[in-house]
């Protein structure tokens, strides 16, 4: 009954929506195919979303992998599972007569763990279709939607499908398959040989991906890797991203007395590690936000030419972002967000010393700890920046110890600190926009959509597959396709259907252009 109501509401909205996603340009054959095949697209996505995909759930992960192998086979890919030390990779290959280049298309089929109780639907793996506004708008659309409901003639582009991995990252997988269908149905074929690699451990940091390269290097060889993952620009325009920052993290501990001591009996005399840590952190960054560690920005050339123009052309949404975050003004070191993400960061992500609030005591604490993350760019390798930070701390008079200080160290050094550096940094990667393969992707998107894509020189964040990209030795770009407000990794993850349908056009442009 409720399903029927949803269907009727959707049909009622049909007339209103007809113009909204179409624009002025004549409808391309692929766009027309997508419009005519919405039910099949939604049905295939729902079927895939119904298979739980948390990386640790081995048996369901294998069900996903087998299902995906079937999806690729049906499109004429030679498809198989590549076994690894962990979850299998799903691999497909399609040779195209006359093609002179090969694309390696990457997406991942695992998803973040779920806390089902936090979701506003009975089960994150039973997709729900809702009108704009999301959960909490009464019962309408809250009815679980099954594969059988992919039977509407068409869908309102503003409706959203709620399920784990709807946006991150199963929709792009269905879009890859559908793009092959769309090209074929409109009398075309991919313009490149295609290799598809679907990762089953991305949300668990892809531990098995890099080790698998040695075994499968021949299958993975290509001219360009295209990563279909992540949210597109908030404008909804097709987006091409040339890289991602890396990350290395550490805890910085400044030591005080062996145990907390009375602040009345010893205040003004025993050094306070919380105060000293604050001073040390303040020495690392000026008030404008520029890192003061010597050599921190070394080796990064000024951004000029095409790359400068590219940054300047990114639509500026900073006013909205600041308002959303409740911030009056950004730091002054890098005025614009697009400039700020081109450089490494030194970010205090947490601070702990003794107790605050009801638990606060009148003591000089025994230690103070800052948790710090450093985002890396292509020119700044993790080991170099860590070495420079160590040198900076030593230059402030600290002895750096490798473990909690013993008696001898405590007697000898008036200032003791420790850097606990994580052992698994991820380096940055970035492909030049002038790279011939990357140029082909930009040009294909421009031809298909009648305007250049939003081009981002780098993502501010990190993708765990960067080591995989580096080891393969050919360039990579990211082509994100889903709505930016998709709640990925959280409860109520969702996919705007208009973005899903456009994703098929985007993939068709990339592989057919
Ligand atoms: Zn993802």
Short mmCIF file of C-alpha atoms and ligand atoms in Angstrom, two decimals:
data_model
loop_
_atom_site.label_atom_id
_atom_site.label_comp_id
_atom_site.label_asym_id
_atom_site.label_seq_id
_atom_site.Cartn_x
_atom_site.Cartn_y
_atom_site.Cartn_z
CA UNK A 1 0.00 0.00 0.00
CA UNK A 2 2.66 2.41 1.05
CA UNK A 3 4.69 1.46 -1.99
CA UNK A 4 1.78 2.28 -4.20
CA UNK A 5 1.53 5.66 -2.50
CA UNK A 6 5.18 6.33 -3.19
CA UNK A 7 4.71 5.37 -6.80
CA UNK A 8 1.72 7.68 -7.17
CA UNK A 9 3.53 10.57 -5.53
CA UNK A 10 6.50 10.04 -7.83
CA UNK A 11 4.26 10.03 -10.86
CA UNK A 12 2.53 13.18 -9.64
CA UNK A 13 5.90 14.90 -9.43
CA UNK A 14 6.87 13.83 -12.93
CA UNK A 15 5.49 16.87 -14.67
CA UNK A 16 7.20 19.34 -12.35
CA UNK A 17 10.59 17.79 -12.72
CA UNK A 18 10.74 17.41 -16.47
CA UNK A 19 12.71 20.63 -17.02
CA UNK A 20 14.86 20.65 -13.90
CA UNK A 21 17.75 18.41 -14.99
CA UNK A 22 17.61 18.96 -18.71
CA UNK A 23 18.91 22.46 -19.47
CA UNK A 24 18.73 23.96 -22.96
CA UNK A 25 21.03 21.70 -24.97
CA UNK A 26 19.53 19.03 -27.23
CA UNK A 27 19.28 15.71 -25.44
CA UNK A 28 22.25 13.47 -26.26
CA UNK A 29 21.59 9.83 -27.23
CA UNK A 30 23.16 8.64 -23.96
CA UNK A 31 21.04 11.04 -21.90
CA UNK A 32 17.95 9.83 -23.74
CA UNK A 33 18.91 6.21 -23.10
CA UNK A 34 19.40 6.94 -19.40
CA UNK A 35 16.02 8.67 -19.21
CA UNK A 36 14.33 5.69 -20.86
CA UNK A 37 16.07 3.13 -18.65
CA UNK A 38 15.72 4.65 -15.19
CA UNK A 39 13.73 1.71 -13.76
CA UNK A 40 16.37 -0.84 -14.77
CA UNK A 41 19.16 1.36 -13.39
CA UNK A 42 17.44 1.83 -10.04
CA UNK A 43 16.56 -1.88 -9.86
CA UNK A 44 20.16 -2.95 -10.46
CA UNK A 45 21.44 -0.54 -7.81
CA UNK A 46 18.84 -1.69 -5.27
CA UNK A 47 19.79 -5.34 -5.84
CA UNK A 48 23.44 -4.53 -5.20
CA UNK A 49 22.67 -2.44 -2.10
CA UNK A 50 20.72 -5.33 -0.61
CA UNK A 51 23.92 -7.32 -0.13
CA UNK A 52 25.60 -6.18 3.12
CA UNK A 53 29.17 -5.05 2.46
CA UNK A 54 31.09 -4.29 5.64
CA UNK A 55 34.69 -5.33 4.90
CA UNK A 56 34.92 -7.63 7.93
CA UNK A 57 31.76 -9.56 6.92
CA UNK A 58 33.61 -12.12 4.81
CA UNK A 59 30.67 -14.22 3.58
CA UNK A 60 28.58 -11.26 2.45
CA UNK A 61 31.65 -9.61 0.93
CA UNK A 62 32.04 -12.71 -1.22
CA UNK A 63 28.37 -12.55 -2.21
CA UNK A 64 28.98 -8.96 -3.35
CA UNK A 65 32.05 -10.02 -5.31
CA UNK A 66 30.21 -12.86 -7.08
CA UNK A 67 27.26 -10.59 -7.84
CA UNK A 68 29.58 -7.96 -9.31
CA UNK A 69 31.40 -10.52 -11.40
CA UNK A 70 28.01 -11.42 -12.87
CA UNK A 71 27.21 -7.76 -13.55
CA UNK A 72 30.49 -7.31 -15.45
CA UNK A 73 30.11 -10.61 -17.36
CA UNK A 74 26.67 -9.62 -18.59
CA UNK A 75 28.28 -6.56 -20.24
CA UNK A 76 30.81 -8.67 -22.06
CA UNK A 77 33.73 -8.13 -19.67
CA UNK A 78 35.98 -11.10 -19.08
CA UNK A 79 35.37 -11.10 -15.35
CA UNK A 80 37.01 -12.95 -12.48
CA UNK A 81 37.81 -12.61 -8.81
CA UNK A 82 41.44 -11.88 -8.00
CA UNK A 83 42.20 -13.42 -4.63
CA UNK A 84 44.31 -11.43 -2.16
CA UNK A 85 45.38 -11.91 1.44
CA UNK A 86 42.04 -10.28 2.33
CA UNK A 87 38.84 -9.67 0.39
CA UNK A 88 38.82 -10.51 -3.30
CA UNK A 89 39.25 -7.89 -5.99
CA UNK A 90 36.64 -8.06 -8.73
CA UNK A 91 38.32 -7.71 -12.09
CA UNK A 92 36.89 -7.23 -15.54
CA UNK A 93 38.51 -6.68 -18.89
CA UNK A 94 37.01 -5.54 -22.19
CA UNK A 95 39.16 -5.33 -25.30
CA UNK A 96 37.87 -2.85 -27.85
CA UNK A 97 38.86 -3.42 -31.49
CA UNK A 98 41.04 -0.59 -32.73
CA UNK A 99 41.48 1.01 -29.33
CA UNK A 100 44.96 2.35 -28.69
CA UNK A 101 44.74 3.13 -25.01
CA UNK A 102 43.64 1.29 -21.88
CA UNK A 103 41.78 2.74 -18.92
CA UNK A 104 41.85 1.14 -15.47
CA UNK A 105 38.54 2.03 -13.79
CA UNK A 106 38.59 1.81 -10.00
CA UNK A 107 35.71 1.75 -7.54
CA UNK A 108 35.14 -0.06 -4.24
CA UNK A 109 32.34 -2.36 -3.21
CA UNK A 110 32.85 -2.43 0.54
CA UNK A 111 31.23 0.12 2.84
CA UNK A 112 31.72 1.61 6.29
CA UNK A 113 30.38 -0.33 9.29
CA UNK A 114 26.79 0.52 10.23
CA UNK A 115 25.03 1.29 13.51
CA UNK A 116 21.57 0.22 12.35
CA UNK A 117 19.82 1.86 15.31
CA UNK A 118 21.06 5.30 14.26
CA UNK A 119 19.43 5.00 10.82
CA UNK A 120 15.94 6.29 10.19
CA UNK A 121 14.97 3.11 8.39
CA UNK A 122 14.77 -0.47 9.62
CA UNK A 123 17.89 -1.73 7.87
CA UNK A 124 20.72 0.14 6.11
CA UNK A 125 20.84 -2.73 3.61
CA UNK A 126 17.16 -2.45 2.71
CA UNK A 127 17.12 0.70 0.57
CA UNK A 128 14.47 3.36 1.11
CA UNK A 129 13.40 5.98 -1.41
CA UNK A 130 12.43 9.39 -0.05
CA UNK A 131 11.39 12.79 -1.42
CA UNK A 132 13.62 15.85 -0.81
CA UNK A 133 14.02 16.76 2.83
CA UNK A 134 15.23 13.38 3.96
CA UNK A 135 14.28 11.35 6.99
CA UNK A 136 11.94 12.79 9.54
CA UNK A 137 9.29 13.91 7.08
CA UNK A 138 6.56 11.62 8.26
CA UNK A 139 5.91 8.17 6.96
CA UNK A 140 5.79 9.00 3.27
CA UNK A 141 8.62 7.26 1.54
CA UNK A 142 9.84 5.57 4.69
CA UNK A 143 8.61 2.23 3.43
CA UNK A 144 11.47 -0.09 2.50
CA UNK A 145 11.81 -0.32 -1.23
CA UNK A 146 12.73 -3.62 -2.82
CA UNK A 147 13.97 -4.53 -6.25
CA UNK A 148 10.41 -5.05 -7.38
CA UNK A 149 9.81 -1.35 -6.91
CA UNK A 150 12.24 -0.41 -9.60
CA UNK A 151 9.13 -0.42 -11.71
CA UNK A 152 8.24 3.25 -11.89
CA UNK A 153 8.49 4.66 -15.38
CA UNK A 154 10.86 7.33 -14.19
CA UNK A 155 12.04 8.94 -10.99
CA UNK A 156 12.15 12.47 -9.66
CA UNK A 157 15.85 13.48 -9.78
CA UNK A 158 15.55 15.12 -6.37
CA UNK A 159 14.41 11.93 -4.65
CA UNK A 160 17.08 10.09 -2.76
CA UNK A 161 17.87 6.44 -2.20
CA UNK A 162 18.95 5.75 1.39
CA UNK A 163 21.23 2.78 2.07
CA UNK A 164 24.81 2.00 3.11
CA UNK A 165 27.08 2.48 0.09
CA UNK A 166 24.33 4.05 -2.04
CA UNK A 167 26.80 6.90 -2.68
CA UNK A 168 30.08 5.44 -1.43
CA UNK A 169 30.71 3.59 -3.63
CA UNK A 170 28.15 1.27 -5.25
CA UNK A 171 26.34 3.82 -7.44
CA UNK A 172 29.51 4.43 -9.50
CA UNK A 173 29.85 0.67 -10.07
CA UNK A 174 26.34 0.44 -11.49
CA UNK A 175 27.08 3.59 -13.53
CA UNK A 176 30.16 1.92 -15.08
CA UNK A 177 28.07 -1.07 -16.16
CA UNK A 178 25.21 1.12 -17.39
CA UNK A 179 27.57 3.37 -19.35
CA UNK A 180 28.74 0.35 -21.36
CA UNK A 181 25.08 -0.54 -22.01
CA UNK A 182 24.27 3.04 -22.99
CA UNK A 183 27.14 3.30 -25.47
CA UNK A 184 26.23 -0.02 -27.03
CA UNK A 185 22.52 0.82 -27.25
CA UNK A 186 23.31 4.11 -28.99
CA UNK A 187 25.52 2.46 -31.59
CA UNK A 188 28.85 3.29 -30.01
CA UNK A 189 31.45 1.43 -28.03
CA UNK A 190 34.08 2.44 -25.52
CA UNK A 191 36.96 4.27 -27.22
CA UNK A 192 39.53 2.61 -24.96
CA UNK A 193 40.20 -0.90 -23.75
CA UNK A 194 38.67 -1.17 -20.31
CA UNK A 195 39.97 -2.78 -17.17
CA UNK A 196 37.81 -2.57 -14.09
CA UNK A 197 39.12 -3.18 -10.59
CA UNK A 198 36.63 -3.24 -7.70
CA UNK A 199 38.26 -3.09 -4.25
CA UNK A 200 36.65 -4.91 -1.31
CA UNK A 201 38.66 -3.23 1.45
CA UNK A 202 38.78 0.50 0.68
CA UNK A 203 36.96 1.50 3.84
CA UNK A 204 39.43 -0.66 5.77
CA UNK A 205 42.36 1.23 4.12
CA UNK A 206 42.87 -1.30 1.28
CA UNK A 207 45.56 -3.34 3.06
CA UNK A 208 45.52 -6.10 0.42
CA UNK A 209 45.61 -3.88 -2.64
CA UNK A 210 49.31 -2.94 -2.81
CA UNK A 211 50.56 -6.47 -2.02
CA UNK A 212 48.32 -7.78 -4.82
CA UNK A 213 50.08 -5.64 -7.45
CA UNK A 214 53.03 -7.99 -7.72
CA UNK A 215 50.72 -10.91 -8.55
CA UNK A 216 48.44 -9.08 -10.95
CA UNK A 217 50.62 -6.39 -12.48
CA UNK A 218 49.90 -7.53 -16.06
CA UNK A 219 46.15 -7.35 -15.55
CA UNK A 220 46.35 -3.90 -13.97
CA UNK A 221 48.55 -2.24 -16.60
CA UNK A 222 46.92 0.77 -18.27
CA UNK A 223 47.57 4.26 -19.60
CA UNK A 224 45.41 6.00 -16.99
CA UNK A 225 43.60 5.03 -13.82
CA UNK A 226 40.22 6.66 -13.31
CA UNK A 227 38.89 6.52 -9.75
CA UNK A 228 35.12 6.77 -9.49
CA UNK A 229 34.64 7.69 -5.85
CA UNK A 230 33.79 10.66 -3.67
CA UNK A 231 31.39 13.61 -3.94
CA UNK A 232 31.40 15.97 -6.91
CA UNK A 233 31.60 19.75 -6.56
CA UNK A 234 28.68 21.26 -4.66
CA UNK A 235 27.54 23.01 -7.86
CA UNK A 236 26.63 19.57 -9.25
CA UNK A 237 28.81 20.19 -12.32
CA UNK A 238 30.90 17.29 -13.65
CA UNK A 239 34.13 17.31 -11.67
CA UNK A 240 37.64 16.15 -12.50
CA UNK A 241 40.20 15.85 -9.70
CA UNK A 242 43.91 15.44 -10.42
CA UNK A 243 45.19 14.24 -7.06
CA UNK A 244 44.77 13.85 -3.33
CA UNK A 245 46.79 14.94 -0.34
CA UNK A 246 48.57 12.37 1.79
CA UNK A 247 48.64 12.12 5.58
CA UNK A 248 50.96 11.24 8.43
CA UNK A 249 49.90 11.44 12.08
CA UNK A 250 51.70 11.56 15.42
CA UNK A 251 51.19 12.14 19.11
CA UNK A 252 53.42 14.76 20.71
CA UNK A 253 53.92 14.17 24.44
CA UNK A 254 55.61 16.72 26.72
CA UNK A 255 56.64 15.25 30.06
CA UNK A 256 56.37 16.88 33.50
CA UNK A 257 56.95 15.40 36.96
CA UNK A 258 56.83 11.61 37.33
CA UNK A 259 53.28 11.96 38.68
CA UNK A 260 51.01 14.97 39.14
CA UNK A 261 52.17 17.20 42.02
CA UNK A 262 50.31 19.71 44.24
CA UNK A 263 49.94 23.05 42.44
CA UNK A 264 50.06 25.02 45.69
CA UNK A 265 53.10 23.35 47.19
CA UNK A 266 55.06 23.38 43.91
CA UNK A 267 53.45 25.99 41.61
CA UNK A 268 55.95 28.59 40.29
CA UNK A 269 58.68 26.00 40.63
CA UNK A 270 57.91 22.62 39.01
CA UNK A 271 57.52 23.11 35.22
CA UNK A 272 54.03 22.51 33.86
CA UNK A 273 53.94 20.23 30.77
CA UNK A 274 50.55 21.56 29.57
CA UNK A 275 51.92 25.10 29.55
CA UNK A 276 55.09 23.94 27.81
CA UNK A 277 53.17 21.99 25.19
CA UNK A 278 51.08 25.10 24.47
CA UNK A 279 54.28 27.13 23.98
CA UNK A 280 55.79 24.44 21.80
CA UNK A 281 52.68 24.26 19.60
CA UNK A 282 52.56 28.05 19.37
CA UNK A 283 56.16 28.04 18.12
CA UNK A 284 55.12 25.79 15.22
CA UNK A 285 52.59 28.13 13.63
CA UNK A 286 52.14 31.89 13.49
CA UNK A 287 48.87 33.61 14.21
CA UNK A 288 48.00 33.75 10.50
CA UNK A 289 48.23 29.97 10.29
CA UNK A 290 51.56 29.72 8.48
CA UNK A 291 53.69 26.81 9.71
CA UNK A 292 57.00 28.06 11.19
CA UNK A 293 58.84 24.73 11.11
CA UNK A 294 61.95 25.38 9.03
CA UNK A 295 61.66 23.91 5.53
CA UNK A 296 58.01 22.87 5.91
CA UNK A 297 57.00 24.34 2.55
CA UNK A 298 60.34 23.70 0.79
CA UNK A 299 60.28 22.33 -2.73
CA UNK A 300 56.77 23.53 -3.53
CA UNK A 301 56.99 25.75 -6.61
CA UNK A 302 54.63 28.70 -7.03
CA UNK A 303 51.45 27.66 -8.82
CA UNK A 304 51.46 29.23 -12.26
CA UNK A 305 50.11 28.96 -15.77
CA UNK A 306 47.36 26.44 -16.46
CA UNK A 307 47.30 25.23 -12.85
CA UNK A 308 46.86 28.79 -11.55
CA UNK A 309 44.03 29.39 -14.02
CA UNK A 310 42.45 26.10 -12.96
CA UNK A 311 42.42 27.10 -9.29
CA UNK A 312 41.01 30.52 -10.14
CA UNK A 313 38.20 28.93 -12.14
CA UNK A 314 36.85 26.77 -9.28
CA UNK A 315 33.50 28.26 -8.23
CA UNK A 316 34.03 30.08 -4.92
CA UNK A 317 31.61 28.85 -2.27
CA UNK A 318 33.66 30.06 0.71
CA UNK A 319 30.97 32.37 2.10
CA UNK A 320 28.52 29.48 2.30
CA UNK A 321 31.11 27.17 3.81
CA UNK A 322 32.11 29.70 6.49
CA UNK A 323 28.47 30.31 7.34
CA UNK A 324 27.75 26.59 7.54
CA UNK A 325 30.68 26.09 9.93
CA UNK A 326 29.86 29.19 12.01
CA UNK A 327 33.23 30.87 11.34
CA UNK A 328 33.57 34.63 10.73
CA UNK A 329 36.88 34.56 8.86
CA UNK A 330 39.41 32.02 7.60
CA UNK A 331 43.10 31.99 8.52
CA UNK A 332 45.16 34.51 6.60
CA UNK A 333 48.07 32.36 5.39
CA UNK A 334 46.01 31.13 2.44
CA UNK A 335 43.04 33.30 1.72
CA UNK A 336 41.10 30.87 -0.45
CA UNK A 337 40.30 27.27 0.30
CA UNK A 338 41.50 26.11 -3.12
CA UNK A 339 44.91 27.65 -2.41
CA UNK A 340 45.03 26.32 1.14
CA UNK A 341 44.63 22.69 0.04
CA UNK A 342 47.65 22.95 -2.28
CA UNK A 343 50.03 23.04 0.72
CA UNK A 344 50.87 20.71 3.61
CA UNK A 345 49.13 21.30 6.94
CA UNK A 346 50.12 20.88 10.56
CA UNK A 347 46.88 20.38 12.46
CA UNK A 348 46.30 19.83 16.18
CA UNK A 349 43.45 17.34 16.15
CA UNK A 350 43.22 16.82 19.90
CA UNK A 351 44.75 17.85 23.24
CA UNK A 352 44.82 16.02 26.57
CA UNK A 353 46.37 16.83 29.95
CA UNK A 354 45.08 15.65 33.34
CA UNK A 355 41.40 16.53 33.82
CA UNK A 356 38.93 19.35 33.20
CA UNK A 357 35.40 20.05 34.43
CA UNK A 358 34.19 18.19 37.50
CA UNK A 359 37.29 16.00 37.51
CA UNK A 360 39.76 18.93 37.55
CA UNK A 361 42.31 18.82 40.38
CA UNK A 362 44.79 21.33 41.74
CA UNK A 363 47.85 19.67 40.28
CA UNK A 364 50.74 20.22 37.91
CA UNK A 365 50.08 17.35 35.45
CA UNK A 366 52.60 14.62 34.72
CA UNK A 367 52.28 15.02 30.93
CA UNK A 368 50.43 16.75 28.13
CA UNK A 369 49.65 15.19 24.75
CA UNK A 370 48.73 16.71 21.42
CA UNK A 371 47.42 14.50 18.60
CA UNK A 372 48.59 16.00 15.32
CA UNK A 373 47.92 15.26 11.66
CA UNK A 374 50.08 16.50 8.82
CA UNK A 375 48.52 16.54 5.35
CA UNK A 376 51.07 16.05 2.61
CA UNK A 377 51.31 17.27 -0.97
CA UNK A 378 53.24 15.66 -3.80
CA UNK A 379 56.38 17.71 -3.13
CA UNK A 380 56.46 16.99 0.61
CA UNK A 381 57.16 13.40 1.63
CA UNK A 382 56.11 12.21 5.08
CA UNK A 383 59.62 11.27 6.27
CA UNK A 384 61.01 14.71 5.36
CA UNK A 385 58.31 16.66 7.18
CA UNK A 386 58.55 14.44 10.25
CA UNK A 387 62.34 15.00 10.32
CA UNK A 388 61.81 18.77 10.07
CA UNK A 389 59.29 18.75 12.91
CA UNK A 390 61.71 16.73 15.06
CA UNK A 391 64.46 19.27 14.36
CA UNK A 392 62.09 22.10 15.29
CA UNK A 393 61.23 20.50 18.63
CA UNK A 394 64.92 19.92 19.41
CA UNK A 395 65.65 23.54 18.51
CA UNK A 396 63.21 24.58 21.25
CA UNK A 397 65.47 22.84 23.80
CA UNK A 398 63.75 19.46 23.99
CA UNK A 399 65.34 16.05 24.19
CA UNK A 400 63.23 13.66 22.12
CA UNK A 401 62.86 10.22 23.67
CA UNK A 402 61.58 7.04 21.99
CA UNK A 403 59.57 5.80 24.97
CA UNK A 404 58.44 7.14 28.34
CA UNK A 405 61.63 8.58 29.92
CA UNK A 406 63.58 6.51 32.43
CA UNK A 407 65.26 7.89 35.57
CA UNK A 408 68.47 8.70 33.79
CA UNK A 409 66.72 10.74 31.09
CA UNK A 410 64.64 12.54 33.71
CA UNK A 411 67.77 13.58 35.63
CA UNK A 412 69.74 14.65 32.61
CA UNK A 413 67.24 16.62 30.44
CA UNK A 414 65.18 19.56 31.72
CA UNK A 415 62.81 19.33 28.72
CA UNK A 416 61.58 15.94 27.58
CA UNK A 417 59.22 15.18 24.73
CA UNK A 418 58.27 12.25 22.56
CA UNK A 419 56.89 11.95 19.02
CA UNK A 420 54.88 8.78 18.47
CA UNK A 421 54.66 8.66 14.68
CA UNK A 422 52.14 6.33 13.02
CA UNK A 423 53.84 3.67 10.95
CA UNK A 424 51.49 3.88 7.99
CA UNK A 425 51.73 7.29 6.33
CA UNK A 426 49.98 7.76 3.01
CA UNK A 427 51.86 9.90 0.51
CA UNK A 428 50.13 12.34 -1.82
CA UNK A 429 49.63 11.85 -5.54
CA UNK A 430 48.93 14.40 -8.25
CA UNK A 431 48.72 14.20 -12.02
CA UNK A 432 49.55 17.30 -14.08
CA UNK A 433 46.57 18.74 -15.95
CA UNK A 434 48.87 18.82 -18.99
CA UNK A 435 49.21 15.02 -18.86
CA UNK A 436 47.94 13.83 -22.28
CA UNK A 437 45.74 11.11 -20.76
CA UNK A 438 44.21 13.52 -18.25
CA UNK A 439 43.60 15.99 -21.08
CA UNK A 440 41.58 13.38 -22.95
CA UNK A 441 39.28 12.97 -19.92
CA UNK A 442 38.79 16.73 -19.50
CA UNK A 443 38.06 17.12 -23.21
CA UNK A 444 35.60 14.20 -23.23
CA UNK A 445 33.65 15.69 -20.31
CA UNK A 446 33.59 19.09 -21.98
CA UNK A 447 32.29 17.61 -25.24
CA UNK A 448 29.59 15.62 -23.48
CA UNK A 449 28.32 18.40 -21.22
CA UNK A 450 28.98 21.47 -23.36
CA UNK A 451 31.14 23.11 -20.69
CA UNK A 452 34.47 22.31 -19.05
CA UNK A 453 34.26 20.26 -15.86
CA UNK A 454 35.10 21.80 -12.49
CA UNK A 455 38.79 20.90 -12.30
CA UNK A 456 40.35 20.46 -8.87
CA UNK A 457 44.15 20.29 -8.72
CA UNK A 458 43.93 18.16 -5.60
CA UNK A 459 41.49 16.89 -3.04
CA UNK A 460 42.23 18.23 0.42
CA UNK A 461 41.67 14.77 1.85
CA UNK A 462 43.49 11.49 1.36
CA UNK A 463 42.60 8.34 -0.56
CA UNK A 464 44.00 5.11 0.86
CA UNK A 465 44.76 3.79 -2.61
CA UNK A 466 47.51 6.37 -3.23
CA UNK A 467 50.25 3.74 -2.62
CA UNK A 468 48.53 1.53 -5.21
CA UNK A 469 48.57 4.39 -7.71
CA UNK A 470 52.24 5.11 -7.00
CA UNK A 471 53.21 1.44 -7.40
CA UNK A 472 51.39 1.09 -10.73
CA UNK A 473 53.48 3.87 -12.23
CA UNK A 474 50.91 5.46 -14.53
CA UNK A 475 48.83 8.60 -13.95
CA UNK A 476 45.50 8.67 -12.12
CA UNK A 477 42.57 11.05 -11.86
CA UNK A 478 39.38 10.99 -9.82
CA UNK A 479 35.96 11.51 -11.33
CA UNK A 480 33.50 11.88 -8.45
CA UNK A 481 29.83 11.57 -9.38
CA UNK A 482 27.65 11.59 -6.26
CA UNK A 483 25.96 14.44 -4.37
CA UNK A 484 28.26 16.25 -1.90
CA UNK A 485 25.64 16.01 0.88
CA UNK A 486 25.40 12.21 0.78
CA UNK A 487 26.21 11.53 4.48
CA UNK A 488 28.85 8.99 3.47
CA UNK A 489 30.36 6.97 6.32
CA UNK A 490 27.46 8.06 8.55
CA UNK A 491 23.92 6.92 9.16
CA UNK A 492 21.33 7.82 6.50
CA UNK A 493 23.86 7.67 3.67
CA UNK A 494 21.99 8.67 0.55
CA UNK A 495 22.24 9.14 -3.19
CA UNK A 496 20.36 11.81 -5.13
CA UNK A 497 18.85 10.01 -8.10
CA UNK A 498 19.59 12.91 -10.46
CA UNK A 499 23.28 12.49 -9.62
CA UNK A 500 23.03 8.74 -10.19
CA UNK A 501 21.52 9.15 -13.65
CA UNK A 502 24.07 11.84 -14.52
CA UNK A 503 26.83 9.48 -13.33
CA UNK A 504 25.97 7.15 -16.21
CA UNK A 505 26.44 10.03 -18.65
CA UNK A 506 29.71 11.02 -16.96
CA UNK A 507 31.15 7.50 -17.14
CA UNK A 508 29.94 7.13 -20.74
CA UNK A 509 31.77 10.36 -21.59
CA UNK A 510 34.99 9.18 -19.91
CA UNK A 511 35.08 5.74 -21.52
CA UNK A 512 33.49 6.72 -24.83
CA UNK A 513 35.14 10.10 -25.39
ZN1 LIG B 1 34.63 5.69 -1.17
#
